[in-house]
Short mmCIF file of C-alpha atoms in Angstrom, two decimals:
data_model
loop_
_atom_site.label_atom_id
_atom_site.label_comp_id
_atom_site.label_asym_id
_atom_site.label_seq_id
_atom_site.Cartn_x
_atom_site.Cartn_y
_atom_site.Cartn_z
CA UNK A 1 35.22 -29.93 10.96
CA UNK A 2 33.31 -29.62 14.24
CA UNK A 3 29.85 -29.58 14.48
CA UNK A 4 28.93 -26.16 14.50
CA UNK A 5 30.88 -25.59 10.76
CA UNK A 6 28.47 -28.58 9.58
CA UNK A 7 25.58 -26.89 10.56
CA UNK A 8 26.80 -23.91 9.39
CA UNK A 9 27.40 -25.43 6.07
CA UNK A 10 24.41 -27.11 5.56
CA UNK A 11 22.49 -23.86 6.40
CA UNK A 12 24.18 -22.12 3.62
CA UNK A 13 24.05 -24.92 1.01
CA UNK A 14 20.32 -25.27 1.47
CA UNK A 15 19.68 -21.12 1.59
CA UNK A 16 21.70 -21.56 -2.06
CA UNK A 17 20.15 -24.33 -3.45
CA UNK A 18 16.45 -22.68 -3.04
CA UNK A 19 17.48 -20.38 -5.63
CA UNK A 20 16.77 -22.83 -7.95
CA UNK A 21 12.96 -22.60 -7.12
CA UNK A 22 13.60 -19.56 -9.00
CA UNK A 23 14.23 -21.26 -12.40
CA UNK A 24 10.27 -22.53 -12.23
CA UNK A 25 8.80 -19.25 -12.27
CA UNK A 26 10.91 -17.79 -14.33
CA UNK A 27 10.09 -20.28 -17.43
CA UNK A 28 6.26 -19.86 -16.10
CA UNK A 29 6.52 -15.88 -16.39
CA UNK A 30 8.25 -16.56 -19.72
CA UNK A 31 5.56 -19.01 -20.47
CA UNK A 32 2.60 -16.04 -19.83
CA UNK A 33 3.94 -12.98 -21.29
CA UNK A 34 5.33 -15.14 -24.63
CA UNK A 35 1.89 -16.46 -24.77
CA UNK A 36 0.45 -12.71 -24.19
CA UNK A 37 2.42 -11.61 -27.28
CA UNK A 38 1.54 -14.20 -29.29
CA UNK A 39 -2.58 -14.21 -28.78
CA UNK A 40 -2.06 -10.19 -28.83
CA UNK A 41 0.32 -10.41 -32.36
CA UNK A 42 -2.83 -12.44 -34.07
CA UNK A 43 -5.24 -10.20 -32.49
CA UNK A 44 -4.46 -6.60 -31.67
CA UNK A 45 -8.04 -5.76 -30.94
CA UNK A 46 -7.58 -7.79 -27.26
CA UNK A 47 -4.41 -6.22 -25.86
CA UNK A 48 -6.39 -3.91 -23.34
CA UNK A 49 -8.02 -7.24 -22.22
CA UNK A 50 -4.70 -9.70 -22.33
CA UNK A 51 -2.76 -6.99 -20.60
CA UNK A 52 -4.92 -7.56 -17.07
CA UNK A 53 -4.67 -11.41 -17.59
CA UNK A 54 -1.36 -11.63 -18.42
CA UNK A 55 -0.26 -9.59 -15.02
CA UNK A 56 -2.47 -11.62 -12.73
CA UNK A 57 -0.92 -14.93 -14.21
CA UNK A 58 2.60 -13.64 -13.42
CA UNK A 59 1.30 -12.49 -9.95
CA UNK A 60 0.29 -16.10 -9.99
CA UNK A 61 3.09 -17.85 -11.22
CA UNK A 62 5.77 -15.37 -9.36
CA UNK A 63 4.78 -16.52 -5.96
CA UNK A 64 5.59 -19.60 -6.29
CA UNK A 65 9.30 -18.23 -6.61
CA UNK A 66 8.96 -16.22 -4.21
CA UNK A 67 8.03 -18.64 -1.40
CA UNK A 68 11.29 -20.24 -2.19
CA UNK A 69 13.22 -16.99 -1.16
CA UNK A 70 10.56 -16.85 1.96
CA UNK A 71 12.02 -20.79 2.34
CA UNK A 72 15.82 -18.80 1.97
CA UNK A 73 15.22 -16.25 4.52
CA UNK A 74 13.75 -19.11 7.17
CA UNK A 75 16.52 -21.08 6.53
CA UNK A 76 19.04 -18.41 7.05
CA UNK A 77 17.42 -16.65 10.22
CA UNK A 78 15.06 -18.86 11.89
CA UNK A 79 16.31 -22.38 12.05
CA UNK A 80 18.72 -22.27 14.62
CA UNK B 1 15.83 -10.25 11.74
CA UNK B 2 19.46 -9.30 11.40
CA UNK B 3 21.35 -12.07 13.29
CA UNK B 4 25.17 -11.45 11.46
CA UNK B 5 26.93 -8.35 13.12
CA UNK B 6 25.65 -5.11 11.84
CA UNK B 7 28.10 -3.96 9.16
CA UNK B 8 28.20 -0.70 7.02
CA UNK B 9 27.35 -2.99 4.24
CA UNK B 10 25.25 -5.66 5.40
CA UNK B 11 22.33 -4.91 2.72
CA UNK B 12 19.65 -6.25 5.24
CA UNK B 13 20.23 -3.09 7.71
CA UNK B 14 18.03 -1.06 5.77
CA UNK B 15 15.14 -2.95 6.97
CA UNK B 16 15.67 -2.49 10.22
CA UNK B 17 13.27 -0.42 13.15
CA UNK B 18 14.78 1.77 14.27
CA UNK B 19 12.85 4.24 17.18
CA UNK B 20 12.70 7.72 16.93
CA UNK B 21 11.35 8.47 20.27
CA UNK B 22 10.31 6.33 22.88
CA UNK B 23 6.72 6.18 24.59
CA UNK B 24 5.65 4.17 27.39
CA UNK B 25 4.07 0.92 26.77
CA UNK B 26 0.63 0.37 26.64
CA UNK B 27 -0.64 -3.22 28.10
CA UNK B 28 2.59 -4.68 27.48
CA UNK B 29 2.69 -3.29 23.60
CA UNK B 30 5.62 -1.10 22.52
CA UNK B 31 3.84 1.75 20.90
CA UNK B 32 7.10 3.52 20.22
CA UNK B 33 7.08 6.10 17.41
CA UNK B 34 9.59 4.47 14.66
CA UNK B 35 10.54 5.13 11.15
CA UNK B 36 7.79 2.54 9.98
CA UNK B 37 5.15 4.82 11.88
CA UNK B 38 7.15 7.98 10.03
CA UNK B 39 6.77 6.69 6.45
CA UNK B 40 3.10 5.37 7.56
CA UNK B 41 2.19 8.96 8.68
CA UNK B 42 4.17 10.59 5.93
CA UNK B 43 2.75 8.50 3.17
CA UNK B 44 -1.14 9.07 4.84
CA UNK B 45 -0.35 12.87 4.58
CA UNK B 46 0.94 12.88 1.43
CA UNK B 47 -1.73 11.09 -0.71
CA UNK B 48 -4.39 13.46 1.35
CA UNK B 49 -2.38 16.71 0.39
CA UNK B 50 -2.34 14.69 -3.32
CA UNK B 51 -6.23 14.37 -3.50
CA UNK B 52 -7.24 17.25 -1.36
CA UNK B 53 -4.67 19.54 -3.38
CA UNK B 54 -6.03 18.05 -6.47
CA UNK B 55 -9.41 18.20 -6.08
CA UNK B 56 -9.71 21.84 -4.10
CA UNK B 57 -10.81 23.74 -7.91
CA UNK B 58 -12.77 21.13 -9.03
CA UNK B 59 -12.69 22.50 -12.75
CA UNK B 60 -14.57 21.29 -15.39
CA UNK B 61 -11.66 20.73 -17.38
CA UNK B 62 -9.40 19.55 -14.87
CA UNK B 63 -5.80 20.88 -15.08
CA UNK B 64 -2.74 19.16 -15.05
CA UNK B 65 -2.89 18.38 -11.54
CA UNK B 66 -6.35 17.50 -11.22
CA UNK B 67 -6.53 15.19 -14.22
CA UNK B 68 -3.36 13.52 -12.59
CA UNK B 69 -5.68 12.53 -9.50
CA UNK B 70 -8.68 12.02 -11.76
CA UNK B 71 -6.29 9.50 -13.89
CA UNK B 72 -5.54 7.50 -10.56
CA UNK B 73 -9.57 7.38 -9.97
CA UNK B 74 -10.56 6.30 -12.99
CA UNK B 75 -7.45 3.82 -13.48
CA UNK B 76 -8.76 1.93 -9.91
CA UNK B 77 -12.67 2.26 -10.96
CA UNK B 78 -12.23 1.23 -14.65
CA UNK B 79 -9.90 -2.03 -13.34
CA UNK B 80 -12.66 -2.46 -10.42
CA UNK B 81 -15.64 -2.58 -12.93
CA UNK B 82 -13.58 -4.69 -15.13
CA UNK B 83 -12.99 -7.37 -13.15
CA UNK B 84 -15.78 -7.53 -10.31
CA UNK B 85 -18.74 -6.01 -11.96
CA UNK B 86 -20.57 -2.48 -12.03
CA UNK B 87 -22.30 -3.17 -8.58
CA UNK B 88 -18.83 -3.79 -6.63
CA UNK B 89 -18.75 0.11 -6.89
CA UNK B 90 -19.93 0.05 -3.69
CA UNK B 91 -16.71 -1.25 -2.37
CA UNK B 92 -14.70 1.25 -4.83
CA UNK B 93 -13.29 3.09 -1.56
CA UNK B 94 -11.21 0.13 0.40
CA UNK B 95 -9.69 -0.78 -2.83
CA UNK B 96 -8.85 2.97 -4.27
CA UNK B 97 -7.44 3.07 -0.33
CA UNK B 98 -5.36 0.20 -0.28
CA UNK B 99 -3.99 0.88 -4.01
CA UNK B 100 -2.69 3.99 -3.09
CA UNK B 101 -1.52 3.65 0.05
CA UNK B 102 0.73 0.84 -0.63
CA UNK B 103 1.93 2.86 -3.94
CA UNK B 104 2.74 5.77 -1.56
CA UNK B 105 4.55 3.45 1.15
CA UNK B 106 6.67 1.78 -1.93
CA UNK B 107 7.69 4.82 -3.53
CA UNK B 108 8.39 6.53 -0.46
CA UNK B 109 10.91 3.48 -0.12
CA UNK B 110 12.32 4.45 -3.59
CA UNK B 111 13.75 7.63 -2.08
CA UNK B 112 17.23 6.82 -0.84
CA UNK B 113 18.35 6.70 2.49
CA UNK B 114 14.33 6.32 3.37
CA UNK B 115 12.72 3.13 4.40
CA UNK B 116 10.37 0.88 3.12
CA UNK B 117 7.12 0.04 5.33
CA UNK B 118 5.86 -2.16 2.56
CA UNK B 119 9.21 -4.51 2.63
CA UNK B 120 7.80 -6.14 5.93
CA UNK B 121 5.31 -9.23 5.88
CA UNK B 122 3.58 -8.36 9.08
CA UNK B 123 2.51 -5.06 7.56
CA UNK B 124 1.77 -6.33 4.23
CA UNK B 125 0.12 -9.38 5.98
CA UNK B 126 -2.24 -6.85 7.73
CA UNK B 127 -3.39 -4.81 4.97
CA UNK B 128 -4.05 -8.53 2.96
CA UNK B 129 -5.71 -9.99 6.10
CA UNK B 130 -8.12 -6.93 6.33
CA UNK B 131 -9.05 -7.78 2.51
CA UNK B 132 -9.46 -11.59 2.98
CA UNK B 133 -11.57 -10.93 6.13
CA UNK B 134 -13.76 -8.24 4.60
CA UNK B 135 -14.55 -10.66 1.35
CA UNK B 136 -15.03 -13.16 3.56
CA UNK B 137 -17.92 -11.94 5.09
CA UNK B 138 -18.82 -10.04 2.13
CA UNK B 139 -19.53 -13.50 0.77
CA UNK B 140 -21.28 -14.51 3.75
CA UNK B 141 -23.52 -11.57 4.25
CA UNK B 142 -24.53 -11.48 0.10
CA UNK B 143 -25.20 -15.53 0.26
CA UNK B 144 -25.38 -16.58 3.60
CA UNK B 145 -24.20 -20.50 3.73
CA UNK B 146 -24.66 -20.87 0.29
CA UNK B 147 -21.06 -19.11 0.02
CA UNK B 148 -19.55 -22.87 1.33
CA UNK B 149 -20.65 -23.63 -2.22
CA UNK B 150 -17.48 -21.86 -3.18
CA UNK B 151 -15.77 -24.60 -2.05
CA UNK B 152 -17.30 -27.04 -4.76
CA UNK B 153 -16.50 -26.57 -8.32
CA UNK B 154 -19.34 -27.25 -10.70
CA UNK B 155 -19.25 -29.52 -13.43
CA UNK B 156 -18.00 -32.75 -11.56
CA UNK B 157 -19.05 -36.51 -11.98
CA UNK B 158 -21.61 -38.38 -10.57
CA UNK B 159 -21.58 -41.98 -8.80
CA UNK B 160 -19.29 -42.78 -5.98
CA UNK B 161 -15.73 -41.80 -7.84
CA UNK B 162 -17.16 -38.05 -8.40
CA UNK B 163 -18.06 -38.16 -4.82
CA UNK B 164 -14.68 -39.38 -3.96
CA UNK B 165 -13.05 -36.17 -6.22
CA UNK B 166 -15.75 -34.23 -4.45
CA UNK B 167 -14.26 -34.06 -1.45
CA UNK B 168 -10.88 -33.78 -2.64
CA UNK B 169 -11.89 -31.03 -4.42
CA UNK B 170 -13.53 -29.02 -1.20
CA UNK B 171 -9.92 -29.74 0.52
CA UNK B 172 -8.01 -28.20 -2.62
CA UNK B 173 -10.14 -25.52 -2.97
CA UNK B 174 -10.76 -24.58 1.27
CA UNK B 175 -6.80 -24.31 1.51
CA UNK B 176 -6.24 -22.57 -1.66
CA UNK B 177 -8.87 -20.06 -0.30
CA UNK B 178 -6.79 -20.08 3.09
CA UNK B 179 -3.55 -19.39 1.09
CA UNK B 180 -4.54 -16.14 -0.54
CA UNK B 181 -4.07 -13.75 2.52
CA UNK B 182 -0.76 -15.34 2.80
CA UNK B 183 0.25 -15.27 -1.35
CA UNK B 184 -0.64 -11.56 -1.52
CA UNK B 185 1.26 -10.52 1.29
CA UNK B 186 3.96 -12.40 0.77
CA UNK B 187 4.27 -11.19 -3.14
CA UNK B 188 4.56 -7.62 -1.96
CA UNK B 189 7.12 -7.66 0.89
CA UNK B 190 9.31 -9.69 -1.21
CA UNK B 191 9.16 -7.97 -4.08
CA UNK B 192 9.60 -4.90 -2.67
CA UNK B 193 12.57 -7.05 -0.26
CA UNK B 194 14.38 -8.43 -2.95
CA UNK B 195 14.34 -5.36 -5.47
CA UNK B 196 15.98 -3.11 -2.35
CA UNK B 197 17.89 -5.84 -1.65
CA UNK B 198 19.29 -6.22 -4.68
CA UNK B 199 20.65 -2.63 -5.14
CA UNK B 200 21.96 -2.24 -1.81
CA UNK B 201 24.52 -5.35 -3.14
CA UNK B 202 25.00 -3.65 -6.10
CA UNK B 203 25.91 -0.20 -4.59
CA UNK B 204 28.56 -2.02 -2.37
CA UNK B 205 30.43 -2.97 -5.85
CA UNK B 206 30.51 0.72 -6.81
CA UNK B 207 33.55 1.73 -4.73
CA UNK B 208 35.72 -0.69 -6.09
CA UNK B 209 37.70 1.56 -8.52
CA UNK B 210 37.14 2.80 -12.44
CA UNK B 211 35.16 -0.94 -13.00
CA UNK B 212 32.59 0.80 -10.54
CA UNK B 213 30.78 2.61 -13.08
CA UNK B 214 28.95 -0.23 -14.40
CA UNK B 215 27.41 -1.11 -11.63
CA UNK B 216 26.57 2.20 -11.22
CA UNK B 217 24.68 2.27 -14.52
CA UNK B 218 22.91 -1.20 -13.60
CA UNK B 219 21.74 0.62 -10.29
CA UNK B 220 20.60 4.04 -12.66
CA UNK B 221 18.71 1.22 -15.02
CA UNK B 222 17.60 -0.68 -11.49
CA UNK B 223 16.07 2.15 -10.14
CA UNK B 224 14.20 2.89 -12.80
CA UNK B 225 12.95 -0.30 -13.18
CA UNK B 226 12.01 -0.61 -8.96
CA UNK B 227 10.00 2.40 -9.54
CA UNK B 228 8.16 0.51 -11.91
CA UNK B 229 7.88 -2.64 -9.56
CA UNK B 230 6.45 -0.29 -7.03
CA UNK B 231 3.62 1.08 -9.09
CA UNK B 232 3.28 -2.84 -10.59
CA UNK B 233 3.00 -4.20 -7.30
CA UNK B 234 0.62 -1.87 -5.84
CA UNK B 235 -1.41 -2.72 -8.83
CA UNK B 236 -1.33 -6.24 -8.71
CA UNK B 237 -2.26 -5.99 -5.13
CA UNK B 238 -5.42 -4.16 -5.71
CA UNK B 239 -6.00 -6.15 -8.51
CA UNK B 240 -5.96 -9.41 -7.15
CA UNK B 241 -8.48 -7.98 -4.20
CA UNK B 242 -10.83 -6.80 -6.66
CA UNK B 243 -10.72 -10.28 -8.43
CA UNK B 244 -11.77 -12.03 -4.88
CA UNK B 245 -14.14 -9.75 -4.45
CA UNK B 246 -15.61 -10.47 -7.88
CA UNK B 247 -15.67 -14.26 -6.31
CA UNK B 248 -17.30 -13.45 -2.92
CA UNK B 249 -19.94 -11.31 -5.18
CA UNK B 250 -20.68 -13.63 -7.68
CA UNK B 251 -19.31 -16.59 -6.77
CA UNK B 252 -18.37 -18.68 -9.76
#
């Protein structure tokens, strides 16, 4: 393989393997809204309130797999 | 941004600028009119045709129309008061604007062959950077230099070791603060990225024969479910300005 192939390679390996920042916010937004259910099944009363908490802990959480797909896209169409 | 050779499938084309007519430049700037500047203007038109429309009767019971824009008041107000406090009222009209502009701009991206503004960081990174500035000096005007107490959570040790976590602490907190602008608009541009993204892919397995039709229902389902993203992430947005607001207001 010549050089260029490598880097070629390499550049889509790594876009691939940030997928797996992924994995990490999806167990955290699993974490939240299982969490939400379960202080919402004991108490019913506090969905209303639980509801806005619960979405601004997956905004939270989701970002962090985002910035892995941010991480993608540099990979894939900045580094040169 | 698309480096590969533009195909008729390469799902990242639908992103793209395109100009609709050219105009001169203006101190170096292009200042063409795109189909960014299209959407922009056809999204600003829309949700004043949606209020204006609305609101021309003003009935005491509202009708269907006008208790649809009276729901979308009330929705931004009640989650405003909720979170920052009756007195960041005052502020109610940058965050009802930003709400529904960005819902506009991402459900004017659900319609297909349209385009989404919101799918771009730098314009996502503007509307967020006007927010972060604003609070910022929000905070500054309400407290003056007190607001650098932000910096410093309460509640910490005394003695050399809780001046030690002290200043950690300022450094965790002072680039945390820095990171919001660039958390909120990266959440929306990807989401919005990723979800359009995502069906694009999906509606390049369609023509592939009989087996077609089930990605063809995933992309029915899909949409249905982007729609929802759209009007989730416009939400969150405002939401998450209202809740820095809340902390340039009242600190902690």
């Amino acid at each position: 393989m010549d050089a260029e192939a490598v880097k070629l390679l390499g550049k889509y390996l790594g876009a691939g393997l940030t997928t797996f920042g992924m994995l990490g916010a999806a167990i955290g937004v699993g974490l939240i809204f299982a969490a939400a259910l379960n202080g919402i099944a004991r108490n019913p009363a506090t969905e209303g309130k639980l509801k806005g908490f619960a979405l601004m802990g997956m905004a939270i959480a989701e970002i962090m797999g985002l910035l892995a797909f941010v991480i993608a896209i540099l990979i894939l169409y900045v580094v040169k | 941004m698309t480096e590969a050779a533009p195909t008729v499938h390469n799902p990242l084309a639908q992103f793209e600028v395109k100009k609709i007519f050219t105009l001169p430049d203006v101190f170096g700037y292009d200042i063409s009119f795109t189909n960014a500047s299209l959407l922009m203007s056809l999204s600003v038109i829309a949700v004043a045709l949606f209020m204006g429309l609305g609101m021309r009767r003003r009935e005491l019971v509202p009708g269907r129309f006008q208790s649809m824009v009276e729901m979308t008041y009330n929705f931004v107000a009640d989650m405003l008061t909720e979170t920052a406090g009756a007195d960041s009222m005052r502020y109610f009209p940058i965050i009802f604007s930003l709400f529904i502009f960005i819902l506009f701009c991402n459900l004017f991206g659900m319609i297909p062959y349209s385009y989404t503004v919101t799918s771009h960081i730098i314009v996502t990174f503007a509307f967020a950077a006007f927010a972060f500035i604003g609070v910022t000096c929000i905070g500054f005007y309400k407290h003056g230099l007190h607001f650098l107490h932000f910096f410093l959570p309460s509640g910490l040790p005394g003695g050399i070791g809780g001046l030690l976590l002290a200043v950690f602490m300022v450094v965790i907190e002072f680039f945390s603060y820095l990171a919001r602008p660039v958390s909120l608009s990266i959440r929306l541009a990807a989401n919005m990225m990723a979800g359009h993204t995502l069906l694009k892919i999906m509606a390049s397995f369609v023509g592939v024969g009989l087996i077609g039709i089930f990605p063809f229902a995933f992309i029915l389902i899909f949409t249905g479910f982007e729609i929802f993203v759209a009007c989730l992430q416009a939400y969150i947005f405002a939401l998450l300005c209202s809740v820095y607001l809340n902390d340039a207001l009242h600190m902690h």
